[in-house]
mmCIF file of N, CA and C in Angstrom:
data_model
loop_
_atom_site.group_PDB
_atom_site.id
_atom_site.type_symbol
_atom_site.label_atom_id
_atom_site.label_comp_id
_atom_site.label_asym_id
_atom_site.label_seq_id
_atom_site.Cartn_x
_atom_site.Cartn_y
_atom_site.Cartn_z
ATOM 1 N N UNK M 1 -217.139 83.616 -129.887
ATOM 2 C CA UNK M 1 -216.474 82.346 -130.111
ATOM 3 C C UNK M 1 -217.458 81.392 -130.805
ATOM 4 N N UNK M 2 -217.277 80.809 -132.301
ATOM 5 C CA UNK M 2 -217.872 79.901 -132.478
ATOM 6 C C UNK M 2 -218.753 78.511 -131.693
ATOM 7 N N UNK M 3 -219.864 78.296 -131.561
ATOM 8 C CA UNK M 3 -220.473 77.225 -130.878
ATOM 9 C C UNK M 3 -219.971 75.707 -131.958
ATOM 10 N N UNK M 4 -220.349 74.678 -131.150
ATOM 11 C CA UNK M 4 -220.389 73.914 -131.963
ATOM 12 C C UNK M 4 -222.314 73.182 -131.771
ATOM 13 N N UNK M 5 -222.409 73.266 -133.250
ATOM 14 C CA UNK M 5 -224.119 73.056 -133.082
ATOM 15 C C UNK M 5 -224.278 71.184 -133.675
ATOM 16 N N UNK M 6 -225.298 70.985 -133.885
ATOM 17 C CA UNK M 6 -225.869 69.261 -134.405
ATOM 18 C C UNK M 6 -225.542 69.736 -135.773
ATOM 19 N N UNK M 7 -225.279 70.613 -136.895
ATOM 20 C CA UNK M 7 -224.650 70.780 -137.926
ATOM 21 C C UNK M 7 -223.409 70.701 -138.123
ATOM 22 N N UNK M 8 -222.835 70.660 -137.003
ATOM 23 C CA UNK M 8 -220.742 70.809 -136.953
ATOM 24 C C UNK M 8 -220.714 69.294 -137.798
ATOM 25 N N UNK M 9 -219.336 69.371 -137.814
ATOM 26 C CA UNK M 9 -218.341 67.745 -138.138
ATOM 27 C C UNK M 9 -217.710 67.931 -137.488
ATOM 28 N N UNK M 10 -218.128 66.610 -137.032
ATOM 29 C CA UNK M 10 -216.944 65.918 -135.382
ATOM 30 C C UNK M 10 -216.597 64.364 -135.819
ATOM 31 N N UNK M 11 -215.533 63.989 -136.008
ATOM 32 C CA UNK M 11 -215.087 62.791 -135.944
ATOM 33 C C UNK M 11 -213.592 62.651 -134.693
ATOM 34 N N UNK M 12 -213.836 60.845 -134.738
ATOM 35 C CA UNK M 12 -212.998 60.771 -133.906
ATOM 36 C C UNK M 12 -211.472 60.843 -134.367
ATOM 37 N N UNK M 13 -210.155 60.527 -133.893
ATOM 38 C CA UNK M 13 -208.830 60.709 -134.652
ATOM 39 C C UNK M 13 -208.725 59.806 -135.252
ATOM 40 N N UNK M 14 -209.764 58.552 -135.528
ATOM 41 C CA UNK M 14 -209.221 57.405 -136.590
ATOM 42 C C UNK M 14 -210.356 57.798 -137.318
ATOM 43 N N UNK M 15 -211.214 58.368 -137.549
ATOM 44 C CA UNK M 15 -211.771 58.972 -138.870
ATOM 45 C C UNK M 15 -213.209 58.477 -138.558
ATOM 46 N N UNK M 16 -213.533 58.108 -137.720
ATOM 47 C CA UNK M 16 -215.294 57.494 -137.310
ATOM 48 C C UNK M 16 -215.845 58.853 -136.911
ATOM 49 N N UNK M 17 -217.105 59.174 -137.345
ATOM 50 C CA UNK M 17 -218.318 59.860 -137.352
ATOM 51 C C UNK M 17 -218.541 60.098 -136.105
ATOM 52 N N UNK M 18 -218.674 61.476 -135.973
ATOM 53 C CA UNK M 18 -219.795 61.915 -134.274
ATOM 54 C C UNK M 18 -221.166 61.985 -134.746
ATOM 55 N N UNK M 19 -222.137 61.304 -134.044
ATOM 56 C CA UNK M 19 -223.234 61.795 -134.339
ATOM 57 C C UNK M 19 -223.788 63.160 -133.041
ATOM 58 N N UNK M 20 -223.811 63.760 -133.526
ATOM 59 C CA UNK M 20 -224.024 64.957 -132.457
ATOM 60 C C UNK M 20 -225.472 65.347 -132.369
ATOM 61 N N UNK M 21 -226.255 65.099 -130.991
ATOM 62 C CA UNK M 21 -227.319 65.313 -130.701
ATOM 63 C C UNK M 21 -227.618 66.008 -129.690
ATOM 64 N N UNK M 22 -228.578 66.734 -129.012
ATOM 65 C CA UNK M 22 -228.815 67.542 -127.984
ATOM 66 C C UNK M 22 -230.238 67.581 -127.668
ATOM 67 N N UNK M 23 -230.513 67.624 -126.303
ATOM 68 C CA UNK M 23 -231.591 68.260 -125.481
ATOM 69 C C UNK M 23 -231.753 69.287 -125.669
ATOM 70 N N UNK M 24 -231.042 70.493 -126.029
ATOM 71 C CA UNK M 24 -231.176 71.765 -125.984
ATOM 72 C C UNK M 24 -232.069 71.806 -127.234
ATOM 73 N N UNK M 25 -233.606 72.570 -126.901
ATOM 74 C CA UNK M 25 -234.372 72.858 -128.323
ATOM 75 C C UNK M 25 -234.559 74.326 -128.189
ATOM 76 N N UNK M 26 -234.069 75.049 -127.552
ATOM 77 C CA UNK M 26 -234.168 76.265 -127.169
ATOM 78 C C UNK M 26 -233.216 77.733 -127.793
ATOM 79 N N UNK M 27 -231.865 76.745 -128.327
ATOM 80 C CA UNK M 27 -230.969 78.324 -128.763
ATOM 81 C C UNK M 27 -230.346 77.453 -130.045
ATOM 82 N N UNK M 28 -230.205 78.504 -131.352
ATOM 83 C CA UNK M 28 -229.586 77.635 -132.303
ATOM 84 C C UNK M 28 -228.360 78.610 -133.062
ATOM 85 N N UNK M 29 -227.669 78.128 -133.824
ATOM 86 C CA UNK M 29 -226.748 79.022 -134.873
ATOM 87 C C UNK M 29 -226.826 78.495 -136.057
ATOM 88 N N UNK M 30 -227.336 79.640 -136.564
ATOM 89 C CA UNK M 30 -227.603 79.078 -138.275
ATOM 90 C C UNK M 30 -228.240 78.176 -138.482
ATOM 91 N N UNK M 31 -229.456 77.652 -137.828
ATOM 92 C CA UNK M 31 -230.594 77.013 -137.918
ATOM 93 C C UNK M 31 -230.220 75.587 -137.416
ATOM 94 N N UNK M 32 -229.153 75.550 -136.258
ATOM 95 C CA UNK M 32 -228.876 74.251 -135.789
ATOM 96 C C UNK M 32 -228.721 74.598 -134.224
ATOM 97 N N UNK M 33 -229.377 73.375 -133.719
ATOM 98 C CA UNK M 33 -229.342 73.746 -132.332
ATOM 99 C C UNK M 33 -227.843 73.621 -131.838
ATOM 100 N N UNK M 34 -227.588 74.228 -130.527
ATOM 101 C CA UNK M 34 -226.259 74.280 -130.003
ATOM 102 C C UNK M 34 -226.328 73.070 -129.079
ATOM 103 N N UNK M 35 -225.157 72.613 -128.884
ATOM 104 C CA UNK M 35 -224.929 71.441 -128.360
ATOM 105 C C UNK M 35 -224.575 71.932 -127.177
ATOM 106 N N UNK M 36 -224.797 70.684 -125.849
ATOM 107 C CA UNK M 36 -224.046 71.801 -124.631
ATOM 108 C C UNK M 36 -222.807 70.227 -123.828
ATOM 109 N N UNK M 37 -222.685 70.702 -122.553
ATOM 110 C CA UNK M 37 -221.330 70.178 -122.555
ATOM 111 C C UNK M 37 -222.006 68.243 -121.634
ATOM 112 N N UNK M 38 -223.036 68.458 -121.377
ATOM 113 C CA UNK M 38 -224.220 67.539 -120.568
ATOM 114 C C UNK M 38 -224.324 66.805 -121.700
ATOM 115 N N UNK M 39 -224.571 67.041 -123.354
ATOM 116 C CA UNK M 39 -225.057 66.382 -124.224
ATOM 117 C C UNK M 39 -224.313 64.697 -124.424
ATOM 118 N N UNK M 40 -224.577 63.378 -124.667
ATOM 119 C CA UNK M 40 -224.069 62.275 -124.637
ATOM 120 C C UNK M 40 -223.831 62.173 -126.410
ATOM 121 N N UNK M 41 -223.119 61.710 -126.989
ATOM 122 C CA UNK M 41 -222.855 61.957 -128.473
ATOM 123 C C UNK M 41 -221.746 60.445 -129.029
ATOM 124 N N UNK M 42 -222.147 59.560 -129.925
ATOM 125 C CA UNK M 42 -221.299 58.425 -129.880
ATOM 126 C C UNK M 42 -220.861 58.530 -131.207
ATOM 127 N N UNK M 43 -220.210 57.260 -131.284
ATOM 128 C CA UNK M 43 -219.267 57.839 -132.592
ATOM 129 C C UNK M 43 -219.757 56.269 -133.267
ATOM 130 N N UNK M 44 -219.344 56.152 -134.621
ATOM 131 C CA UNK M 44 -220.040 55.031 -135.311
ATOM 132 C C UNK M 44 -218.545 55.302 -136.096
ATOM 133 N N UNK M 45 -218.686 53.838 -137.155
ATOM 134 C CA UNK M 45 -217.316 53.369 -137.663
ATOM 135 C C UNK M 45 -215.784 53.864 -137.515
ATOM 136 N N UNK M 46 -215.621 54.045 -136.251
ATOM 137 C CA UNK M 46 -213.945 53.920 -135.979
ATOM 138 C C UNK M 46 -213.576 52.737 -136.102
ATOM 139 N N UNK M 47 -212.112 52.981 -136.721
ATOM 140 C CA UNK M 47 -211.574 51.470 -137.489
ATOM 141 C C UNK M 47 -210.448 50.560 -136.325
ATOM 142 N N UNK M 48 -210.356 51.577 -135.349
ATOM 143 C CA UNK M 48 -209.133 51.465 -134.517
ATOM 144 C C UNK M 48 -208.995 49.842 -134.045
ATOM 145 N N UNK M 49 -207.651 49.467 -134.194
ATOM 146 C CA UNK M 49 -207.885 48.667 -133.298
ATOM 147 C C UNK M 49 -206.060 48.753 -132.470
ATOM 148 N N UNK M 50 -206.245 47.901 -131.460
ATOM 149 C CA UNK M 50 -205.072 47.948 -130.580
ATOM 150 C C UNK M 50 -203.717 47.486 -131.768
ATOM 151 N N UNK M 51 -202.551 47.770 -130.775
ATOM 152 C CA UNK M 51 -201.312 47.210 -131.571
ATOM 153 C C UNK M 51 -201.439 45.541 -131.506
ATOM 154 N N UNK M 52 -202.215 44.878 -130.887
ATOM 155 C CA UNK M 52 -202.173 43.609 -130.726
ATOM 156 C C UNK M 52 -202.831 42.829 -131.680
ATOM 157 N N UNK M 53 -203.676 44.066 -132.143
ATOM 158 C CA UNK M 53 -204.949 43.440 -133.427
ATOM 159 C C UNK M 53 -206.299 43.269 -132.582
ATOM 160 N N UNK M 54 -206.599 43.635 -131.542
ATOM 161 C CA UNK M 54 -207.714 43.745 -130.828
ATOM 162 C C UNK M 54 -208.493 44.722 -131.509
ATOM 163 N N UNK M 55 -209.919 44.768 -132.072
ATOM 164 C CA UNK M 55 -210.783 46.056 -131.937
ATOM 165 C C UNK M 55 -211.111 46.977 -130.679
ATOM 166 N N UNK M 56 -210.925 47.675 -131.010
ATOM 167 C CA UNK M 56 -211.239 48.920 -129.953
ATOM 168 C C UNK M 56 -212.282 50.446 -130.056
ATOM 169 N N UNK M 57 -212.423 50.595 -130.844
ATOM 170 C CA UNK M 57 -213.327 51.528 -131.675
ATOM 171 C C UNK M 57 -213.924 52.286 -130.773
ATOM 172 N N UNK M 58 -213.567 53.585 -131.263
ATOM 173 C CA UNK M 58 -214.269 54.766 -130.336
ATOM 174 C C UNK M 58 -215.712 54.841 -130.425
ATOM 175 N N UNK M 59 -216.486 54.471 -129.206
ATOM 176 C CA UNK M 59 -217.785 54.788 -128.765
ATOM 177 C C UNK M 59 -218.764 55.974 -128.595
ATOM 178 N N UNK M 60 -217.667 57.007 -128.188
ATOM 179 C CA UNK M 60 -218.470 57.789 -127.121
ATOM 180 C C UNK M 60 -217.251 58.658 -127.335
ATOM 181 N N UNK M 61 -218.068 60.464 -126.759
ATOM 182 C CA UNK M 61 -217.470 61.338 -126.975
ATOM 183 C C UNK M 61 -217.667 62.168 -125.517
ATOM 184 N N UNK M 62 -216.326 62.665 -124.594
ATOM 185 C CA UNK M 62 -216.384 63.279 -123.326
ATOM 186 C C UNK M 62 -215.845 64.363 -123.796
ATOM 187 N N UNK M 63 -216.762 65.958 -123.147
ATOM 188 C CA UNK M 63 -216.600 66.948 -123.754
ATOM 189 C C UNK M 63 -215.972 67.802 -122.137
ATOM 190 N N UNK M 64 -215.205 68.625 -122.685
ATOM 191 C CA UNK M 64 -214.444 69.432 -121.662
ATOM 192 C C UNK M 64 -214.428 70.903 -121.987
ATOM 193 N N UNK M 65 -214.183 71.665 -120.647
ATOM 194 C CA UNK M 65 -214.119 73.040 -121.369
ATOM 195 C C UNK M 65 -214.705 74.020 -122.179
ATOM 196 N N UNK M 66 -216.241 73.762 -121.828
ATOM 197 C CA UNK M 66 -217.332 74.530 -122.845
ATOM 198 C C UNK M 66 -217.060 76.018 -122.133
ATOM 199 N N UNK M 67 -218.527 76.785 -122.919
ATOM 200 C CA UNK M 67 -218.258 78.289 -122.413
ATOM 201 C C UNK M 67 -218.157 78.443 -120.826
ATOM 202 N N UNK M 68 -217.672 79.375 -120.278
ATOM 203 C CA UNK M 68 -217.570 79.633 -118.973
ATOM 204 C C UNK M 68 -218.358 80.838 -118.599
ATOM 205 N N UNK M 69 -219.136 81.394 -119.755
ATOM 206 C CA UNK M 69 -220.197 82.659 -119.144
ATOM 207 C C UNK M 69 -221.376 82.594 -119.886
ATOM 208 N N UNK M 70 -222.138 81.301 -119.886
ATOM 209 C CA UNK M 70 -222.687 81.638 -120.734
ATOM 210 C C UNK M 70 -223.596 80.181 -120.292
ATOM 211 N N UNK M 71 -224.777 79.535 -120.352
ATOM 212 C CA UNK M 71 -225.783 78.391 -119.552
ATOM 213 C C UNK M 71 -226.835 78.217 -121.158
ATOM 214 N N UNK M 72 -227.337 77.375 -121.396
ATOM 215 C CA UNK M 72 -228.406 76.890 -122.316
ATOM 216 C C UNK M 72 -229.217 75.816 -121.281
ATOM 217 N N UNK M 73 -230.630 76.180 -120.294
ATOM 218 C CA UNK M 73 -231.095 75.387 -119.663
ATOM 219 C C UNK M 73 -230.423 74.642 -118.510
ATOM 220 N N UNK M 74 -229.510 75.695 -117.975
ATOM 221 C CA UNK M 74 -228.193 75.581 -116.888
ATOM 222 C C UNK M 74 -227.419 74.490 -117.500
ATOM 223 N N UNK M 75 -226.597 74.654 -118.504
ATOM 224 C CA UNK M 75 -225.792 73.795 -119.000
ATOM 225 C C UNK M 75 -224.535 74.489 -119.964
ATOM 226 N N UNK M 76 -223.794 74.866 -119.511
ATOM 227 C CA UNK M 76 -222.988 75.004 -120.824
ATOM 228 C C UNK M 76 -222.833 74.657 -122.117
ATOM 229 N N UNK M 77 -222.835 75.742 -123.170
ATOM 230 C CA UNK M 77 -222.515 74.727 -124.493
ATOM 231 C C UNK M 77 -220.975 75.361 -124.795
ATOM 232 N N UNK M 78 -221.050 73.808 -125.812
ATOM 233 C CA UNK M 78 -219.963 73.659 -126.592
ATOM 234 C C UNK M 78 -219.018 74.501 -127.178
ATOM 235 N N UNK M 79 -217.715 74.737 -127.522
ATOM 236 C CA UNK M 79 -217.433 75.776 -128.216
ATOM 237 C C UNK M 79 -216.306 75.295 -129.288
ATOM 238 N N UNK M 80 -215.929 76.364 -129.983
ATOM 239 C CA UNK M 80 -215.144 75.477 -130.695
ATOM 240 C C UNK M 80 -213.468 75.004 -130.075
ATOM 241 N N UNK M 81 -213.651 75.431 -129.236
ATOM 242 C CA UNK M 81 -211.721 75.495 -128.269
ATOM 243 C C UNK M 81 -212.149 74.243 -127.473
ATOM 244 N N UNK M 82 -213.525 73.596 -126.799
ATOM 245 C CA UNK M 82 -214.157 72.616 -125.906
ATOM 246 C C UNK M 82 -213.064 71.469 -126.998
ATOM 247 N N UNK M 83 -212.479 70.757 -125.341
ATOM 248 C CA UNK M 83 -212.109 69.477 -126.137
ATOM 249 C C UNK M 83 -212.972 68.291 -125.464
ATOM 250 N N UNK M 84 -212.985 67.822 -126.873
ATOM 251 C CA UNK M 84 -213.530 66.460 -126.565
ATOM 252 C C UNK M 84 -212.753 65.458 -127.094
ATOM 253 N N UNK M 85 -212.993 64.193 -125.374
ATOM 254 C CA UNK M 85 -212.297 63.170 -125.354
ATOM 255 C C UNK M 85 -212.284 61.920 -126.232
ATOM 256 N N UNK M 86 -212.360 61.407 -127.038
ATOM 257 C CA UNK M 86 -212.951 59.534 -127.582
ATOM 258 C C UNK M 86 -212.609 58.958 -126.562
ATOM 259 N N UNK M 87 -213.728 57.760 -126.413
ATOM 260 C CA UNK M 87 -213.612 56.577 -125.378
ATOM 261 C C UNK M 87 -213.640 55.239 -126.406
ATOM 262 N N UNK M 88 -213.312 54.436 -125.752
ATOM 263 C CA UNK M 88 -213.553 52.932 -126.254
ATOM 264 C C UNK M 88 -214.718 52.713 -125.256
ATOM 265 N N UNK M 89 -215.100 51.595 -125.890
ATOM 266 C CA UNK M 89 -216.460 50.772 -125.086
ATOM 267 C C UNK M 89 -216.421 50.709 -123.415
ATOM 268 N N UNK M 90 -214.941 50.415 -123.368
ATOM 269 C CA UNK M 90 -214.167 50.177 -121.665
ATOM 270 C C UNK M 90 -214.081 51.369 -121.197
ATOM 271 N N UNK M 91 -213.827 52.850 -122.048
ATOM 272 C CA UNK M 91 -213.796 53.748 -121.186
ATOM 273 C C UNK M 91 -212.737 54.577 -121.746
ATOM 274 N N UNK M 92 -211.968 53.766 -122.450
ATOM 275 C CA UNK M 92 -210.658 53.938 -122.499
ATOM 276 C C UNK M 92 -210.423 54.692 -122.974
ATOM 277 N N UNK M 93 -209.581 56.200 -122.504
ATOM 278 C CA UNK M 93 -209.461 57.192 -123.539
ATOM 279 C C UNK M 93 -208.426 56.888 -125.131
ATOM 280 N N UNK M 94 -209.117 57.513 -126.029
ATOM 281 C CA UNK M 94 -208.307 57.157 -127.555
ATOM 282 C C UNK M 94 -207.761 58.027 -128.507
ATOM 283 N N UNK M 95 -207.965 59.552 -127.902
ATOM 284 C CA UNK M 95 -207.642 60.526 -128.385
ATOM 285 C C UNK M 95 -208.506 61.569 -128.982
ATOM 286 N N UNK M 96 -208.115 62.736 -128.561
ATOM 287 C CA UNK M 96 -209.291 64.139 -129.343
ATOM 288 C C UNK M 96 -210.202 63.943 -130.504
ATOM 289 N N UNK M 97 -211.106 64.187 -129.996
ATOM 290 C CA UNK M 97 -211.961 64.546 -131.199
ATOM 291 C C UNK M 97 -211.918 65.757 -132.066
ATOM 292 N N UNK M 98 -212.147 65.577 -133.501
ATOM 293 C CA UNK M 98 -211.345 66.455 -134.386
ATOM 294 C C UNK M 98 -212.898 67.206 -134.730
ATOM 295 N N UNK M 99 -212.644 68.514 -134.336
ATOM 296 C CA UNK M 99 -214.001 69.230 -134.585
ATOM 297 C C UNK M 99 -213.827 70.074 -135.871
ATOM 298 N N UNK M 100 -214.560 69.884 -137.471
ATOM 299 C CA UNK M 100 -214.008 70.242 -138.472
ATOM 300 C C UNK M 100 -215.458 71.628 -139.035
ATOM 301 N N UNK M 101 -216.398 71.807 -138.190
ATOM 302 C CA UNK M 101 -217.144 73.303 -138.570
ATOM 303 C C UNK M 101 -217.634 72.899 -137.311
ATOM 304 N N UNK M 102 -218.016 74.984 -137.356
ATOM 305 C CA UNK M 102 -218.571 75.143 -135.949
ATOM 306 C C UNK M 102 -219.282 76.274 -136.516
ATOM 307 N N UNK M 103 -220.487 76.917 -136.131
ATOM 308 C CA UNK M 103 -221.360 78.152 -136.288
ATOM 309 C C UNK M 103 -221.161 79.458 -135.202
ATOM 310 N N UNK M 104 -221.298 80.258 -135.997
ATOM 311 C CA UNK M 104 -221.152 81.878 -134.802
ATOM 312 C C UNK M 104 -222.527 82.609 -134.650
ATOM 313 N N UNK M 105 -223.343 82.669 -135.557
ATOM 314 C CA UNK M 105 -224.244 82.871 -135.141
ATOM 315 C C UNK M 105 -225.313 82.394 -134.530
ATOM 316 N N UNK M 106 -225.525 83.044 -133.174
ATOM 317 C CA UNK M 106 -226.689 82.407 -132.189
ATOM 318 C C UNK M 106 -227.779 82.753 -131.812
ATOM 319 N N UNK M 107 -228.905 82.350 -131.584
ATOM 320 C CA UNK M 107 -230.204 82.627 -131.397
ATOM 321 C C UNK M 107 -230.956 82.312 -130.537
ATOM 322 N N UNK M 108 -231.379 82.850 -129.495
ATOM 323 C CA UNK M 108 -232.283 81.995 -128.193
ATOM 324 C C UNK M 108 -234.078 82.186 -128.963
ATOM 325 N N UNK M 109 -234.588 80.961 -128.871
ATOM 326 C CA UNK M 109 -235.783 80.866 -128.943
ATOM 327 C C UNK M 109 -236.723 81.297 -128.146
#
């Protein structure tokens, strides 16, 4: 199953940027480390704002459902089926994150 590594594209559903970073320096695919499901990852220019005209802009990215047999530094990583949540600043969920490449080949250091 494809990983998703710090090379993927992840944006949120209104089109703002994941920046995807990780602790894991230990296993990579295709010369990018794998992300795991522990990793914290925020999002920069989402345009969203409420129906009221409030800004709301997705912050932050909550990841669900990584591998189930498989640990990077007792942590699960990412995969490409893992959904991840968008938050607003408040918390507020805003809808899936759209994961647009993911890598298959993997490598433990």
């Amino acid at each position: 199953m494809p990983v998703i590594t710090t090379a993927a594209t992840v944006t949120c559903p209104h089109g703002g940027t994941v920046q995807l970073s990780t602790a894991n320096s230990t296993v990579t695919a295709d010369g990018a480390a794998v992300c795991l499901v522990s990793d914290q990852h925020t999002v920069s220019g989402c345009p969203f704002t409420t129906p009221s005209g409030v800004p709301s802009p997705c912050v932050s990215v909550h990841w669900s459902a990584p591998a189930a047999d498989s640990a990077v530094g007792g942590a699960a990583p990412l995969l490409q089926t893992s959904s991840g949540l968008c938050l607003s600043g408040a918390k507020v969920p805003q809808g899936p994150a759209v994961v647009a490449g993911t890598q298959s080949a993997v490598k433990g250091v």
